[in-house]
Amino acid sequence: MTTTAPAIESIRDAGYVDVLIVGAGVSGVGAAHHLRHQFPERTFVILDAQDNRGGTWWTHQYPGVRSDSDLFTYGYRFKPWRGPSIAAGEEILAYLDEVIDEYDLGQHIRYQHRVTAASWSTEDRRWTVEVARDDTGEQLRFTTGFLWMCQGYYNHAKPYQPRWEGMDLFQGVVVHPQQWPRDLDLAGKRIVVIGSGATAATLIPAIAGTAKHVTMLQRSPSYFYAPPTTHELAVTLRALDIPEEWTHEILRRQYISQTDWLAQTALDSPDELHAFLVESIAPLLPEGFDIDKHFTPRYRPWQQRIAIVPDGDLFAALREGTASIVTDTIETFTEHGIKVSSGEEIPADIVVSATGFNLSVLGDVAFTVDGELVDFTDHVTWRGIMINGLPNMAYVFGYFRHSWTLRVDLVSDLVGRLLAHMQDNGATMVVPTLRPEDSDIQLRPWSDPENFSPGYVMRSQHILFKQGDREPWTHLLEHEQERAILPEVDLDDGTLVYR
């Protein structure tokens, strides 16, 4: 018997573009609009590993999926939001479709194009980007003068799924919201949702009326806030037939101001904000409910995200008895449910592991610069937009406390200003570089645990790049700070080296 070596699949040259954008979610679509508006003559393409637009809104299709930020700030500043303040996932996708159609971005998007590697050549002044087409199996090679990473911050394919004792014994179904089966039948089922964050708070009220009963099993409580789905001011403005552009801007400023207050109060007067958040939900809970046990977190407000519960729908399910909360740790799965440390066994036909996701470092793409593999743990951010030592590469990372998209607009402005500055000065390369006075810089974790410490961040710190102890080598600032700082950034302060 003879064997032959498998054929080496050829790589097809997909051509050169001035700017290559990775990701067709809110970050990539927003970046593409700004790029096209500022530089209509430049060529660009958007690559996305998924088979449709939307990023997180395409990945997450579990019942009730919705925003946990208001849409007047989550929407782009250039595209007025016309719906309710808190929107369902399909409404957000429809909004993105409008942006893609109105600005003719669809022709530039390539779906099921998964970026696997990116190599920079100083001699050629370009990135070579290796791409796997998951629909055809082809291997492609793009080249570009500027790489813009807009792929988001977590692994879409591999959610965070802990393994608990006894899971193999369980006779029911275990699902993760990030991989929700379209044919999952919830009718009449006993469901346990493990987790207490935004996903659990969104999912439970959406399924409580269908399931026999839903139990939220949390190790420790989270903070919740129950605003109305539709802002009263929006109703008033629309009743007055105010132009949508004005309504969008007025509500946008209103929500920014509200979130500014929350963020500042969390820092200056955490006890005051704690009392406000806990007291605001108390009237929405069943009489005699143990607030101290189930709704009093161990951390200060906004050290982790505050879960938004529009119109208090989660609390309505608790009042109606279709949902309940158990605050305890898991001892073991059993054949028919979950046994917690108190000895109680919670019966379950379906267990939903709303345990979050795994952070991804720039899409887990393998980066090299002039033949040297990039170890991101040895690098530091430049204003949360670029990374030292990586030429002609920017990335988009939004806000944790404010709406993500507010930062998409700000970052796009700065990247556009940088590209124009390079063009005006005849530069073909820009690289963030530590100055001589930065030789004693102290590298700090990607996220300061005293600032923001959810589990998905803390368990990923070891793979992430760092921040420094001084500007401009820091990130994760608040929108109130950056909306003043970023438009005034000096592009010739010596931290960016041009060639």
GROMACS .gro file of C-alpha atoms in nm, residues 64-407:
model
  344
   64GLY     CA    1  -3.504   3.814   2.506
   65VAL     CA    2  -3.152   3.925   2.409
   66ARG     CA    3  -3.137   4.303   2.435
   67SER     CA    4  -2.909   4.595   2.502
   68ASP     CA    5  -2.794   4.681   2.851
   69SER     CA    6  -2.714   5.034   2.740
   70ASP     CA    7  -2.956   5.293   2.611
   71LEU     CA    8  -2.974   5.307   2.232
   72PHE     CA    9  -2.948   5.684   2.211
   73THR     CA   10  -2.583   5.649   2.312
   74TYR     CA   11  -2.530   5.295   2.186
   75GLY     CA   12  -2.642   5.415   1.845
   76TYR     CA   13  -2.395   5.615   1.640
   77ARG     CA   14  -2.393   5.993   1.664
   78PHE     CA   15  -2.438   6.013   1.285
   79LYS     CA   16  -2.745   5.788   1.275
   80PRO     CA   17  -3.043   5.888   1.494
   81TRP     CA   18  -3.203   5.611   1.695
   82ARG     CA   19  -3.582   5.607   1.652
   83GLY     CA   20  -3.687   5.321   1.877
   84PRO     CA   21  -3.722   5.260   2.252
   85SER     CA   22  -3.436   5.342   2.486
   86ILE     CA   23  -3.365   4.973   2.552
   87ALA     CA   24  -3.385   4.758   2.239
   88ALA     CA   25  -3.402   4.392   2.149
   89GLY     CA   26  -3.120   4.227   1.956
   90GLU     CA   27  -3.319   4.211   1.632
   91GLU     CA   28  -3.393   4.584   1.655
   92ILE     CA   29  -3.022   4.658   1.687
   93LEU     CA   30  -2.947   4.436   1.389
   94ALA     CA   31  -3.212   4.621   1.189
   95TYR     CA   32  -3.046   4.950   1.285
   96LEU     CA   33  -2.709   4.818   1.168
   97ASP     CA   34  -2.871   4.706   0.842
   98GLU     CA   35  -2.993   5.061   0.788
   99VAL     CA   36  -2.643   5.198   0.841
  100ILE     CA   37  -2.491   4.942   0.606
  101ASP     CA   38  -2.753   5.015   0.338
  102GLU     CA   39  -2.763   5.393   0.370
  103TYR     CA   40  -2.386   5.429   0.349
  104ASP     CA   41  -2.335   5.151   0.093
  105LEU     CA   42  -2.105   4.948   0.314
  106GLY     CA   43  -2.238   4.604   0.219
  107GLN     CA   44  -2.023   4.580  -0.093
  108HIS     CA   45  -1.713   4.607   0.125
  109ILE     CA   46  -1.802   4.331   0.375
  110ARG     CA   47  -1.666   3.977   0.335
  111TYR     CA   48  -1.837   3.726   0.564
  112GLN     CA   49  -1.693   3.393   0.677
  113HIS     CA   50  -1.346   3.539   0.629
  114ARG     CA   51  -1.155   3.446   0.943
  115VAL     CA   52  -0.827   3.629   0.996
  116THR     CA   53  -0.560   3.390   1.126
  117ALA     CA   54  -0.235   3.589   1.100
  118ALA     CA   55  -0.108   3.940   1.033
  119SER     CA   56   0.254   4.017   0.943
  120TRP     CA   57   0.402   4.365   0.917
  121SER     CA   58   0.694   4.445   0.684
  122THR     CA   59   0.875   4.773   0.744
  123GLU     CA   60   1.051   4.737   0.410
  124ASP     CA   61   0.720   4.709   0.223
  125ARG     CA   62   0.526   4.938   0.459
  126ARG     CA   63   0.231   4.704   0.468
  127TRP     CA   64   0.053   4.430   0.655
  128THR     CA   65   0.004   4.087   0.501
  129VAL     CA   66  -0.311   3.930   0.642
  130GLU     CA   67  -0.382   3.558   0.615
  131VAL     CA   68  -0.749   3.465   0.594
  132ALA     CA   69  -0.938   3.135   0.601
  133ARG     CA   70  -1.270   3.130   0.418
  134ASP     CA   71  -1.486   2.907   0.631
  135ASP     CA   72  -1.753   2.875   0.362
  136THR     CA   73  -1.528   2.753   0.080
  137GLY     CA   74  -1.214   2.632   0.259
  138GLU     CA   75  -0.999   2.874   0.058
  139GLN     CA   76  -0.690   3.040   0.202
  140LEU     CA   77  -0.660   3.408   0.109
  141ARG     CA   78  -0.393   3.672   0.149
  142PHE     CA   79  -0.481   4.040   0.176
  143THR     CA   80  -0.230   4.323   0.197
  144THR     CA   81  -0.302   4.663   0.343
  145GLY     CA   82  -0.134   4.984   0.443
  146PHE     CA   83  -0.333   5.017   0.766
  147LEU     CA   84  -0.495   4.750   0.982
  148TRP     CA   85  -0.794   4.840   1.195
  149MET     CA   86  -0.895   4.571   1.446
  150CYS     CA   87  -1.267   4.604   1.526
  151GLN     CA   88  -1.343   4.242   1.611
  152GLY     CA   89  -1.461   4.296   1.966
  153TYR     CA   90  -1.313   4.158   2.283
  154TYR     CA   91  -1.428   3.802   2.331
  155ASN     CA   92  -1.413   3.466   2.162
  156HIS     CA   93  -1.735   3.417   1.964
  157ALA     CA   94  -1.675   3.044   1.911
  158LYS     CA   95  -1.573   2.937   2.263
  159PRO     CA   96  -1.775   3.081   2.552
  160TYR     CA   97  -1.665   3.045   2.911
  161GLN     CA   98  -1.808   2.715   3.029
  162PRO     CA   99  -1.697   2.596   3.375
  163ARG     CA  100  -1.701   2.226   3.454
  164TRP     CA  101  -1.885   2.141   3.773
  165GLU     CA  102  -1.877   1.822   3.972
  166GLY     CA  103  -2.130   1.568   3.846
  167MET     CA  104  -2.214   1.734   3.515
  168ASP     CA  105  -2.187   1.400   3.339
  169LEU     CA  106  -2.459   1.261   3.566
  170PHE     CA  107  -2.716   1.523   3.468
  171GLN     CA  108  -2.994   1.375   3.254
  172GLY     CA  109  -3.116   1.708   3.124
  173VAL     CA  110  -2.977   1.964   2.878
  174VAL     CA  111  -2.696   2.214   2.949
  175VAL     CA  112  -2.675   2.515   2.717
  176HIS     CA  113  -2.474   2.835   2.700
  177PRO     CA  114  -2.651   3.154   2.585
  178GLN     CA  115  -2.375   3.217   2.333
  179GLN     CA  116  -2.460   2.887   2.163
  180TRP     CA  117  -2.836   2.879   2.205
  181PRO     CA  118  -3.003   2.594   2.012
  182ARG     CA  119  -3.275   2.728   1.783
  183ASP     CA  120  -3.496   2.424   1.845
  184LEU     CA  121  -3.471   2.420   2.226
  185ASP     CA  122  -3.820   2.357   2.369
  186LEU     CA  123  -3.871   2.541   2.699
  187ALA     CA  124  -4.242   2.481   2.742
  188GLY     CA  125  -4.327   2.330   3.079
  189LYS     CA  126  -3.959   2.278   3.168
  190ARG     CA  127  -3.786   2.345   3.498
  191ILE     CA  128  -3.493   2.570   3.414
  192VAL     CA  129  -3.194   2.676   3.623
  193VAL     CA  130  -2.999   2.977   3.499
  194ILE     CA  131  -2.652   2.989   3.653
  195GLY     CA  132  -2.536   3.349   3.681
  196SER     CA  133  -2.665   3.687   3.787
  197GLY     CA  134  -2.532   3.929   3.527
  198ALA     CA  135  -2.691   4.099   3.229
  199THR     CA  136  -2.750   3.775   3.038
  200ALA     CA  137  -2.939   3.610   3.323
  201ALA     CA  138  -3.138   3.927   3.390
  202THR     CA  139  -3.235   3.941   3.023
  203LEU     CA  140  -3.308   3.574   2.966
  204ILE     CA  141  -3.514   3.493   3.275
  205PRO     CA  142  -3.808   3.730   3.219
  206ALA     CA  143  -3.818   3.626   2.852
  207ILE     CA  144  -3.867   3.256   2.933
  208ALA     CA  145  -4.044   3.269   3.269
  209GLY     CA  146  -4.389   3.272   3.110
  210THR     CA  147  -4.313   2.966   2.898
  211ALA     CA  148  -4.119   2.748   3.138
  212LYS     CA  149  -4.275   2.567   3.432
  213HIS     CA  150  -4.036   2.757   3.660
  214VAL     CA  151  -3.705   2.939   3.629
  215THR     CA  152  -3.448   2.955   3.908
  216MET     CA  153  -3.163   3.205   3.897
  217LEU     CA  154  -2.874   3.037   4.079
  218GLN     CA  155  -2.612   3.292   4.174
  219ARG     CA  156  -2.292   3.256   4.368
  220SER     CA  157  -2.312   3.620   4.473
  221PRO     CA  158  -2.550   3.909   4.392
  222SER     CA  159  -2.512   4.176   4.126
  223TYR     CA  160  -2.633   4.534   4.112
  224PHE     CA  161  -2.950   4.600   3.915
  225TYR     CA  162  -3.116   4.911   3.781
  226ALA     CA  163  -3.472   4.923   3.648
  227PRO     CA  164  -3.522   5.216   3.410
  228PRO     CA  165  -3.825   5.242   3.181
  229THR     CA  166  -3.791   5.080   2.839
  230THR     CA  167  -3.893   5.410   2.682
  231HIS     CA  168  -3.768   5.736   2.832
  232GLU     CA  169  -4.049   5.973   2.931
  233LEU     CA  170  -3.866   6.260   2.763
  234ALA     CA  171  -3.858   6.069   2.433
  235VAL     CA  172  -4.236   6.025   2.449
  236THR     CA  173  -4.280   6.398   2.515
  237LEU     CA  174  -4.048   6.507   2.233
  238ARG     CA  175  -4.209   6.274   1.982
  239ALA     CA  176  -4.556   6.391   2.083
  240LEU     CA  177  -4.440   6.744   2.005
  241ASP     CA  178  -4.330   6.624   1.661
  242ILE     CA  179  -3.968   6.725   1.730
  243PRO     CA  180  -3.735   6.617   1.445
  244GLU     CA  181  -3.579   6.277   1.513
  245GLU     CA  182  -3.228   6.424   1.487
  246TRP     CA  183  -3.310   6.665   1.772
  247THR     CA  184  -3.475   6.393   1.981
  248HIS     CA  185  -3.172   6.170   1.930
  249GLU     CA  186  -2.929   6.443   2.036
  250ILE     CA  187  -3.134   6.558   2.336
  251LEU     CA  188  -3.179   6.204   2.467
  252ARG     CA  189  -2.816   6.124   2.392
  253ARG     CA  190  -2.702   6.412   2.611
  254GLN     CA  191  -2.952   6.319   2.880
  255TYR     CA  192  -2.824   5.961   2.901
  256ILE     CA  193  -2.459   6.067   2.888
  257SER     CA  194  -2.521   6.305   3.178
  258GLN     CA  195  -2.701   6.035   3.376
  259THR     CA  196  -2.420   5.783   3.324
  260ASP     CA  197  -2.159   6.046   3.406
  261TRP     CA  198  -2.334   6.097   3.740
  262LEU     CA  199  -2.351   5.725   3.810
  263ALA     CA  200  -1.983   5.672   3.725
  264GLN     CA  201  -1.868   5.969   3.933
  265THR     CA  202  -2.088   5.878   4.227
  266ALA     CA  203  -1.955   5.521   4.217
  267LEU     CA  204  -1.608   5.667   4.259
  268ASP     CA  205  -1.676   5.949   4.504
  269SER     CA  206  -1.968   5.814   4.708
  270PRO     CA  207  -2.002   5.439   4.654
  271ASP     CA  208  -2.217   5.397   4.966
  272GLU     CA  209  -2.461   5.657   4.832
  273LEU     CA  210  -2.488   5.481   4.498
  274HIS     CA  211  -2.521   5.143   4.668
  275ALA     CA  212  -2.814   5.273   4.869
  276PHE     CA  213  -2.973   5.428   4.561
  277LEU     CA  214  -2.951   5.108   4.355
  278VAL     CA  215  -3.071   4.874   4.629
  279GLU     CA  216  -3.351   5.103   4.748
  280SER     CA  217  -3.473   5.164   4.393
  281ILE     CA  218  -3.548   4.794   4.336
  282ALA     CA  219  -3.690   4.718   4.681
  283PRO     CA  220  -4.049   4.825   4.593
  284LEU     CA  221  -4.038   4.601   4.284
  285LEU     CA  222  -3.965   4.281   4.478
  286PRO     CA  223  -4.213   4.045   4.646
  287GLU     CA  224  -4.311   4.140   4.999
  288GLY     CA  225  -4.063   4.008   5.253
  289PHE     CA  226  -3.798   3.927   4.992
  290ASP     CA  227  -3.449   3.885   5.140
  291ILE     CA  228  -3.272   4.179   4.976
  292ASP     CA  229  -2.959   4.147   5.190
  293LYS     CA  230  -2.903   3.789   5.074
  294HIS     CA  231  -3.003   3.811   4.709
  295PHE     CA  232  -2.944   4.173   4.603
  296THR     CA  233  -2.657   4.308   4.815
  297PRO     CA  234  -2.328   4.262   4.623
  298ARG     CA  235  -1.990   4.214   4.786
  299TYR     CA  236  -1.823   4.475   4.567
  300ARG     CA  237  -1.875   4.849   4.530
  301PRO     CA  238  -2.113   4.976   4.262
  302TRP     CA  239  -1.982   4.955   3.910
  303GLN     CA  240  -1.671   4.760   3.996
  304GLN     CA  241  -1.862   4.524   3.771
  305ARG     CA  242  -2.134   4.614   3.522
  306ILE     CA  243  -2.475   4.713   3.654
  307ALA     CA  244  -2.741   4.484   3.506
  308ILE     CA  245  -3.021   4.678   3.340
  309VAL     CA  246  -3.374   4.547   3.394
  310PRO     CA  247  -3.605   4.765   3.181
  311ASP     CA  248  -3.943   4.821   3.346
  312GLY     CA  249  -3.829   4.579   3.618
  313ASP     CA  250  -3.937   4.274   3.418
  314LEU     CA  251  -3.710   4.038   3.612
  315PHE     CA  252  -3.869   4.150   3.938
  316ALA     CA  253  -4.216   4.105   3.789
  317ALA     CA  254  -4.132   3.738   3.726
  318LEU     CA  255  -4.026   3.706   4.092
  319ARG     CA  256  -4.350   3.867   4.209
  320GLU     CA  257  -4.558   3.641   3.987
  321GLY     CA  258  -4.380   3.331   4.117
  322THR     CA  259  -4.265   3.215   3.773
  323ALA     CA  260  -3.904   3.275   3.876
  324SER     CA  261  -3.704   3.255   4.198
  325ILE     CA  262  -3.350   3.316   4.319
  326VAL     CA  263  -3.112   3.088   4.504
  327THR     CA  264  -2.789   3.243   4.632
  328ASP     CA  265  -2.543   2.964   4.702
  329THR     CA  266  -2.253   2.772   4.554
  330ILE     CA  267  -2.281   2.458   4.344
  331GLU     CA  268  -2.176   2.141   4.522
  332THR     CA  269  -2.260   1.899   4.241
  333PHE     CA  270  -2.493   1.831   3.952
  334THR     CA  271  -2.727   1.538   4.008
  335GLU     CA  272  -2.927   1.330   3.763
  336HIS     CA  273  -3.223   1.565   3.787
  337GLY     CA  274  -3.085   1.900   3.895
  338ILE     CA  275  -2.819   2.081   4.096
  339LYS     CA  276  -2.730   2.032   4.462
  340VAL     CA  277  -2.602   2.347   4.633
  341SER     CA  278  -2.386   2.380   4.942
  342SER     CA  279  -2.683   2.425   5.176
  343GLY     CA  280  -2.794   2.073   5.082
  344GLU     CA  281  -3.092   2.189   4.874
  345GLU     CA  282  -3.137   2.020   4.537
  346ILE     CA  283  -3.281   2.243   4.268
  347PRO     CA  284  -3.472   2.035   4.012
  348ALA     CA  285  -3.393   2.109   3.648
  349ASP     CA  286  -3.471   1.981   3.302
  350ILE     CA  287  -3.253   2.249   3.142
  351VAL     CA  288  -2.951   2.427   3.289
  352VAL     CA  289  -2.842   2.751   3.126
  353SER     CA  290  -2.480   2.837   3.197
  354ALA     CA  291  -2.494   3.219   3.184
  355THR     CA  292  -2.133   3.227   3.299
  356GLY     CA  293  -1.992   3.481   3.056
  357PHE     CA  294  -1.724   3.462   2.791
  358ASN     CA  295  -1.353   3.438   2.729
  359LEU     CA  296  -1.162   3.751   2.642
  360SER     CA  297  -0.972   3.740   2.316
  361VAL     CA  298  -0.655   3.936   2.242
  362LEU     CA  299  -0.725   4.108   1.909
  363GLY     CA  300  -0.924   3.815   1.779
  364ASP     CA  301  -0.651   3.564   1.871
  365VAL     CA  302  -0.474   3.660   1.549
  366ALA     CA  303  -0.104   3.571   1.535
  367PHE     CA  304   0.085   3.898   1.485
  368THR     CA  305   0.443   3.934   1.366
  369VAL     CA  306   0.646   4.249   1.304
  370ASP     CA  307   0.941   4.213   1.068
  371GLY     CA  308   0.949   3.840   1.131
  372GLU     CA  309   0.927   3.861   1.511
  373LEU     CA  310   0.623   3.706   1.679
  374VAL     CA  311   0.441   3.960   1.896
  375ASP     CA  312   0.391   3.865   2.261
  376PHE     CA  313   0.123   4.112   2.366
  377THR     CA  314   0.197   4.066   2.736
  378ASP     CA  315   0.522   4.254   2.672
  379HIS     CA  316   0.344   4.550   2.510
  380VAL     CA  317   0.157   4.852   2.637
  381THR     CA  318  -0.144   5.037   2.500
  382TRP     CA  319  -0.133   5.386   2.350
  383ARG     CA  320  -0.455   5.556   2.468
  384GLY     CA  321  -0.648   5.232   2.428
  385ILE     CA  322  -0.625   5.274   2.050
  386MET     CA  323  -0.282   5.150   1.938
  387ILE     CA  324  -0.008   4.930   2.086
  388ASN     CA  325   0.357   5.018   2.121
  389GLY     CA  326   0.579   4.855   1.862
  390LEU     CA  327   0.297   4.769   1.622
  391PRO     CA  328   0.305   4.999   1.317
  392ASN     CA  329  -0.002   5.117   1.127
  393MET     CA  330  -0.245   4.928   1.348
  394ALA     CA  331  -0.535   5.062   1.553
  395TYR     CA  332  -0.804   4.883   1.747
  396VAL     CA  333  -1.146   4.973   1.884
  397PHE     CA  334  -1.238   4.897   2.242
  398GLY     CA  335  -1.548   5.065   2.383
  399TYR     CA  336  -1.657   5.166   2.730
  400PHE     CA  337  -1.762   4.935   3.009
  401ARG     CA  338  -1.975   5.187   3.196
  402HIS     CA  339  -2.094   5.410   2.914
  403SER     CA  340  -2.223   5.273   2.587
  404TRP     CA  341  -1.958   5.093   2.384
  405THR     CA  342  -2.038   5.289   2.070
  406LEU     CA  343  -1.965   5.629   2.220
  407ARG     CA  344  -1.601   5.532   2.200
   0.00000   0.00000   0.00000
